[in-house]
């Protein structure tokens, strides 16, 4: 009859669950716990029927934890904790953003930092911080900088590796701005165990990049950067004191672009499968929206 069938199914289910849990090996240290929930619909009569039936007091005890109207809400109550566990287990973003000089990397990095709470890092800032902190790699870099020499890749990689190992980068994720610039640097990062989850490439035609560079002006009093066409000064007083940096000429801009293009295709080949290309000619809000889509 139906009661006997229900009793048999219930007994087999309980035995299967017991066998399954007893066969599990102890969880390794640091493993994320997983909640299993079994939902079975069964009346008290089925629990106490036949040779497999339970005593009345056992039925009462068991039914307290197995009634359908109580077990379903348990699942709902656990949903938030499961979501939290998934969030906790998720690897923080590790992003490299690349693009030619004046492609808008700095602007987009600030937006990404604000939106996702990432740690924004540039090699220049990391070099200066390491020298100031007098770390081992920082002191190695200081010698080259004082002699006016380029800091070797192995020293820069050491500084980057040390910085990315700090707790804020591990917990919040990081955004590496404009590095690596060569295939050798990309391979050195990989050899050091530094592998991004995403690479974003802002693409802008050279002529537009040159226009952006040549039109830039610096306010020596505030340090604010303006552009004669795209972000003009707010008053004649400010406009009168603006200066052009020595590097912001067309000749020097073309030299930097030539160096960028010489190495960039090889860098791209190191990140096939995780690199996304974004049109950097659009307004900054539209560029940011495209970057967000690439990160989804």
Tab-separated table of C-alpha atoms in Angstrom:
chain	number	residue	atom	x	y	z
A	1	UNK	CA	0.000	0.000	0.000
A	2	UNK	CA	0.972	3.678	-0.103
A	3	UNK	CA	2.135	3.763	3.540
A	4	UNK	CA	4.441	0.791	3.035
A	5	UNK	CA	5.851	2.310	-0.125
A	6	UNK	CA	6.498	5.646	1.619
A	7	UNK	CA	8.150	3.839	4.530
A	8	UNK	CA	10.432	1.901	2.199
A	9	UNK	CA	11.428	5.047	0.251
A	10	UNK	CA	12.088	6.989	3.434
A	11	UNK	CA	14.197	4.210	4.948
A	12	UNK	CA	16.266	3.758	1.778
A	13	UNK	CA	16.792	7.517	1.471
A	14	UNK	CA	17.978	7.839	5.066
A	15	UNK	CA	20.330	4.871	4.702
A	16	UNK	CA	21.746	6.332	1.484
A	17	UNK	CA	22.388	9.686	3.161
A	18	UNK	CA	24.075	7.999	6.107
A	19	UNK	CA	26.267	5.916	3.805
A	20	UNK	CA	27.188	8.988	1.782
A	21	UNK	CA	28.178	11.136	4.756
A	22	UNK	CA	30.130	8.341	6.454
A	23	UNK	CA	32.147	7.753	3.282
A	24	UNK	CA	33.320	11.344	3.037
A	25	UNK	CA	36.936	12.042	3.901
A	26	UNK	CA	37.669	14.893	6.320
A	27	UNK	CA	37.650	18.282	4.591
A	28	UNK	CA	41.090	19.751	3.911
A	29	UNK	CA	42.154	22.803	5.867
A	30	UNK	CA	40.668	26.016	4.462
A	31	UNK	CA	37.984	24.213	2.429
A	32	UNK	CA	34.687	26.037	1.966
A	33	UNK	CA	31.781	24.289	3.737
A	34	UNK	CA	28.841	23.235	1.561
A	35	UNK	CA	25.306	22.919	2.896
A	36	UNK	CA	23.251	19.898	1.765
A	37	UNK	CA	19.509	19.927	2.374
A	38	UNK	CA	17.164	16.962	1.882
A	39	UNK	CA	13.462	17.741	1.615
A	40	UNK	CA	11.115	14.723	1.969
A	41	UNK	CA	7.372	14.791	2.295
A	42	UNK	CA	6.122	12.070	4.652
A	43	UNK	CA	3.375	11.717	7.218
A	44	UNK	CA	3.773	10.369	10.776
A	45	UNK	CA	1.793	7.233	9.911
A	46	UNK	CA	4.401	6.220	7.332
A	47	UNK	CA	7.173	6.605	9.870
A	48	UNK	CA	5.582	4.126	12.299
A	49	UNK	CA	4.250	1.550	9.845
A	50	UNK	CA	5.642	-1.925	9.137
A	51	UNK	CA	8.765	-3.728	10.303
A	52	UNK	CA	10.884	-0.633	9.635
A	53	UNK	CA	8.579	1.553	11.707
A	54	UNK	CA	9.878	3.767	14.482
A	55	UNK	CA	8.624	4.041	18.042
A	56	UNK	CA	6.192	6.886	18.713
A	57	UNK	CA	8.740	8.988	20.640
A	58	UNK	CA	11.256	8.535	17.796
A	59	UNK	CA	8.651	9.627	15.289
A	60	UNK	CA	7.949	12.770	17.312
A	61	UNK	CA	11.647	13.642	17.543
A	62	UNK	CA	12.350	12.985	13.878
A	63	UNK	CA	9.298	14.805	12.600
A	64	UNK	CA	10.295	17.977	14.444
A	65	UNK	CA	13.208	18.438	12.062
A	66	UNK	CA	11.629	17.002	8.927
A	67	UNK	CA	8.219	18.626	8.626
A	68	UNK	CA	7.792	20.133	5.181
A	69	UNK	CA	6.531	23.463	6.464
A	70	UNK	CA	9.739	23.881	8.525
A	71	UNK	CA	12.386	22.447	6.221
A	72	UNK	CA	11.554	24.591	3.187
A	73	UNK	CA	12.230	27.889	4.965
A	74	UNK	CA	15.623	26.524	6.048
A	75	UNK	CA	16.674	26.538	2.393
A	76	UNK	CA	15.526	30.118	2.003
A	77	UNK	CA	17.325	31.181	5.144
A	78	UNK	CA	20.542	29.626	3.832
A	79	UNK	CA	20.491	31.317	0.452
A	80	UNK	CA	22.179	34.467	1.718
A	81	UNK	CA	24.915	32.497	3.465
A	82	UNK	CA	25.580	30.406	0.349
A	83	UNK	CA	25.822	33.591	-1.716
A	84	UNK	CA	28.221	34.981	0.835
A	85	UNK	CA	30.352	31.843	0.681
A	86	UNK	CA	30.478	32.089	-3.101
A	87	UNK	CA	31.486	35.737	-2.847
A	88	UNK	CA	34.165	34.898	-0.302
A	89	UNK	CA	35.536	32.136	-2.520
A	90	UNK	CA	35.647	34.325	-5.624
A	91	UNK	CA	39.126	35.375	-6.735
A	92	UNK	CA	39.554	39.181	-6.561
A	93	UNK	CA	40.030	40.810	-9.988
A	94	UNK	CA	43.604	41.080	-11.230
A	95	UNK	CA	43.551	43.499	-14.150
A	96	UNK	CA	46.140	44.952	-16.487
A	97	UNK	CA	45.095	48.021	-18.466
A	98	UNK	CA	47.205	48.972	-21.449
A	99	UNK	CA	47.144	51.508	-24.220
A	100	UNK	CA	49.353	54.102	-25.853
A	101	UNK	CA	50.321	57.339	-24.091
A	102	UNK	CA	47.245	59.632	-23.868
A	103	UNK	CA	44.820	56.768	-24.568
A	104	UNK	CA	42.945	57.537	-21.341
A	105	UNK	CA	44.339	54.846	-19.046
A	106	UNK	CA	44.667	57.153	-16.045
A	107	UNK	CA	41.096	58.415	-16.326
A	108	UNK	CA	39.641	54.930	-16.677
A	109	UNK	CA	41.793	53.561	-13.856
A	110	UNK	CA	40.298	56.099	-11.471
A	111	UNK	CA	36.771	55.126	-12.538
A	112	UNK	CA	37.525	51.403	-12.187
A	113	UNK	CA	39.131	51.969	-8.798
A	114	UNK	CA	36.082	53.858	-7.553
A	115	UNK	CA	33.571	51.357	-8.938
A	116	UNK	CA	35.246	48.096	-7.917
A	117	UNK	CA	37.485	49.095	-5.010
A	118	UNK	CA	40.611	47.902	-6.823
A	119	UNK	CA	44.119	48.960	-5.856
A	120	UNK	CA	45.408	51.200	-8.676
A	121	UNK	CA	49.119	50.665	-9.294
A	122	UNK	CA	51.647	52.222	-11.649
A	123	UNK	CA	55.303	51.247	-11.857
A	124	UNK	CA	56.396	54.838	-11.244
A	125	UNK	CA	54.441	55.086	-7.999
A	126	UNK	CA	55.627	51.644	-6.886
A	127	UNK	CA	59.265	52.520	-7.606
A	128	UNK	CA	59.077	55.734	-5.586
A	129	UNK	CA	57.284	53.985	-2.705
A	130	UNK	CA	59.832	51.149	-2.614
A	131	UNK	CA	62.741	53.605	-2.581
A	132	UNK	CA	61.110	55.634	0.194
A	133	UNK	CA	60.457	52.479	2.245
A	134	UNK	CA	64.072	51.401	1.660
A	135	UNK	CA	63.093	47.869	0.729
A	136	UNK	CA	65.722	45.577	-0.742
A	137	UNK	CA	64.457	46.000	-4.301
A	138	UNK	CA	63.786	49.681	-3.644
A	139	UNK	CA	67.401	50.298	-2.701
A	140	UNK	CA	68.512	48.367	-5.783
A	141	UNK	CA	66.346	50.650	-7.927
A	142	UNK	CA	67.618	53.779	-6.168
A	143	UNK	CA	71.166	53.186	-7.364
A	144	UNK	CA	70.094	53.070	-11.008
A	145	UNK	CA	67.844	56.114	-10.622
A	146	UNK	CA	70.588	58.201	-8.989
A	147	UNK	CA	72.935	57.363	-11.862
A	148	UNK	CA	70.274	58.337	-14.382
A	149	UNK	CA	70.068	54.793	-15.733
A	150	UNK	CA	67.012	52.744	-16.629
A	151	UNK	CA	65.916	50.412	-13.846
A	152	UNK	CA	66.341	46.799	-15.113
A	153	UNK	CA	63.256	44.676	-15.655
A	154	UNK	CA	64.207	42.191	-12.933
A	155	UNK	CA	64.260	44.986	-10.342
A	156	UNK	CA	60.921	46.384	-11.502
A	157	UNK	CA	59.377	42.894	-11.476
A	158	UNK	CA	60.637	42.425	-7.920
A	159	UNK	CA	59.007	45.682	-6.845
A	160	UNK	CA	55.730	44.761	-8.564
A	161	UNK	CA	55.744	41.287	-7.002
A	162	UNK	CA	56.333	42.671	-3.505
A	163	UNK	CA	53.535	45.219	-3.890
A	164	UNK	CA	50.994	42.722	-5.225
A	165	UNK	CA	51.748	40.427	-2.282
A	166	UNK	CA	50.476	43.042	0.184
A	167	UNK	CA	47.132	42.456	1.891
A	168	UNK	CA	45.154	45.229	0.153
A	169	UNK	CA	45.939	43.768	-3.276
A	170	UNK	CA	45.133	40.224	-2.147
A	171	UNK	CA	41.813	41.216	-0.589
A	172	UNK	CA	40.532	43.847	-3.037
A	173	UNK	CA	42.207	42.931	-6.308
A	174	UNK	CA	44.519	45.142	-8.315
A	175	UNK	CA	44.696	47.271	-11.446
A	176	UNK	CA	48.139	47.469	-13.040
A	177	UNK	CA	48.403	50.612	-15.152
A	178	UNK	CA	50.482	50.490	-18.346
A	179	UNK	CA	52.654	47.520	-17.447
A	180	UNK	CA	54.008	45.277	-18.920
A	181	UNK	CA	55.233	47.245	-21.905
A	182	UNK	CA	57.329	44.515	-23.541
A	183	UNK	CA	57.096	40.784	-24.157
A	184	UNK	CA	60.061	40.227	-21.836
A	185	UNK	CA	58.267	42.023	-19.015
A	186	UNK	CA	55.068	40.046	-19.620
A	187	UNK	CA	56.964	36.751	-19.494
A	188	UNK	CA	58.857	37.866	-16.386
A	189	UNK	CA	55.557	38.646	-14.658
A	190	UNK	CA	54.263	35.173	-15.516
A	191	UNK	CA	57.482	33.563	-14.276
A	192	UNK	CA	57.029	35.443	-10.993
A	193	UNK	CA	53.517	34.004	-10.658
A	194	UNK	CA	51.769	37.270	-11.532
A	195	UNK	CA	48.963	36.368	-13.912
A	196	UNK	CA	46.036	38.733	-14.575
A	197	UNK	CA	42.445	37.562	-14.775
A	198	UNK	CA	41.762	40.218	-17.442
A	199	UNK	CA	43.708	42.518	-19.760
A	200	UNK	CA	42.007	45.670	-21.078
A	201	UNK	CA	43.418	47.447	-24.127
A	202	UNK	CA	42.301	51.001	-24.941
A	203	UNK	CA	42.655	51.566	-28.681
A	204	UNK	CA	42.982	55.104	-30.075
A	205	UNK	CA	44.335	56.138	-33.522
A	206	UNK	CA	47.767	57.769	-33.478
A	207	UNK	CA	46.589	61.111	-34.878
A	208	UNK	CA	44.017	61.475	-32.108
A	209	UNK	CA	46.635	60.531	-29.516
A	210	UNK	CA	48.977	63.221	-30.853
A	211	UNK	CA	46.164	65.775	-30.745
A	212	UNK	CA	45.513	64.853	-27.110
A	213	UNK	CA	49.202	65.174	-26.204
A	214	UNK	CA	49.976	68.414	-28.027
A	215	UNK	CA	46.918	70.163	-26.591
A	216	UNK	CA	47.706	69.326	-22.961
A	217	UNK	CA	48.557	72.147	-20.592
A	218	UNK	CA	49.661	72.190	-16.944
A	219	UNK	CA	48.576	74.646	-14.259
A	220	UNK	CA	51.808	75.077	-12.242
A	221	UNK	CA	49.912	76.397	-9.217
A	222	UNK	CA	47.436	73.527	-8.810
A	223	UNK	CA	49.065	70.714	-10.797
A	224	UNK	CA	45.816	70.262	-12.730
A	225	UNK	CA	46.019	69.122	-16.356
A	226	UNK	CA	43.884	70.897	-18.955
A	227	UNK	CA	43.430	70.457	-22.693
A	228	UNK	CA	42.980	73.422	-24.979
A	229	UNK	CA	40.240	71.647	-26.951
A	230	UNK	CA	38.780	68.852	-24.813
A	231	UNK	CA	39.080	70.341	-21.303
A	232	UNK	CA	39.802	74.071	-21.543
A	233	UNK	CA	40.559	76.196	-18.453
A	234	UNK	CA	37.592	77.696	-16.645
A	235	UNK	CA	38.874	81.282	-16.711
A	236	UNK	CA	41.251	83.626	-18.549
A	237	UNK	CA	43.266	83.930	-15.339
A	238	UNK	CA	43.971	80.195	-15.287
A	239	UNK	CA	44.588	80.126	-19.051
A	240	UNK	CA	47.241	82.822	-18.726
A	241	UNK	CA	49.417	80.769	-16.378
A	242	UNK	CA	49.197	77.403	-18.170
A	243	UNK	CA	52.406	75.834	-19.429
A	244	UNK	CA	53.211	73.010	-21.836
A	245	UNK	CA	55.390	70.174	-20.575
A	246	UNK	CA	58.563	69.578	-22.533
A	247	UNK	CA	57.456	66.031	-23.424
A	248	UNK	CA	54.114	67.165	-24.852
A	249	UNK	CA	55.338	67.981	-28.352
A	250	UNK	CA	54.378	66.221	-31.561
A	251	UNK	CA	57.940	65.055	-32.209
A	252	UNK	CA	58.349	63.405	-28.808
A	253	UNK	CA	54.821	62.004	-28.917
A	254	UNK	CA	55.585	60.211	-32.183
A	255	UNK	CA	58.776	58.726	-30.714
A	256	UNK	CA	56.829	57.339	-27.741
A	257	UNK	CA	54.130	55.939	-30.010
A	258	UNK	CA	56.721	54.237	-32.207
A	259	UNK	CA	58.222	52.533	-29.141
A	260	UNK	CA	54.772	51.513	-27.931
A	261	UNK	CA	53.738	49.907	-31.224
A	262	UNK	CA	57.100	48.155	-31.567
A	263	UNK	CA	56.430	46.010	-28.493
A	264	UNK	CA	52.664	45.930	-28.055
A	265	UNK	CA	51.774	43.142	-30.487
A	266	UNK	CA	54.150	40.786	-28.661
A	267	UNK	CA	52.580	41.751	-25.322
A	268	UNK	CA	49.126	41.024	-26.742
A	269	UNK	CA	50.235	37.536	-27.777
A	270	UNK	CA	51.057	36.767	-24.138
A	271	UNK	CA	47.451	37.355	-23.095
A	272	UNK	CA	45.416	35.646	-25.808
A	273	UNK	CA	42.079	34.575	-24.383
A	274	UNK	CA	41.882	37.156	-21.609
A	275	UNK	CA	42.498	40.404	-23.515
A	276	UNK	CA	39.593	42.687	-24.478
A	277	UNK	CA	39.832	45.618	-26.886
A	278	UNK	CA	37.894	48.803	-26.158
A	279	UNK	CA	37.410	51.859	-28.375
A	280	UNK	CA	39.108	54.676	-26.476
A	281	UNK	CA	37.939	57.433	-28.834
A	282	UNK	CA	34.489	57.677	-27.239
A	283	UNK	CA	33.532	59.925	-24.296
A	284	UNK	CA	34.962	58.637	-21.024
A	285	UNK	CA	31.578	57.477	-19.685
A	286	UNK	CA	30.990	55.339	-22.780
A	287	UNK	CA	34.512	53.925	-22.621
A	288	UNK	CA	33.950	53.036	-18.973
A	289	UNK	CA	30.676	51.288	-19.812
A	290	UNK	CA	32.496	49.166	-22.407
A	291	UNK	CA	35.208	48.296	-19.901
A	292	UNK	CA	32.546	47.180	-17.435
A	293	UNK	CA	31.007	44.895	-20.061
A	294	UNK	CA	34.419	43.353	-20.673
A	295	UNK	CA	34.731	42.568	-16.969
A	296	UNK	CA	31.339	40.838	-16.676
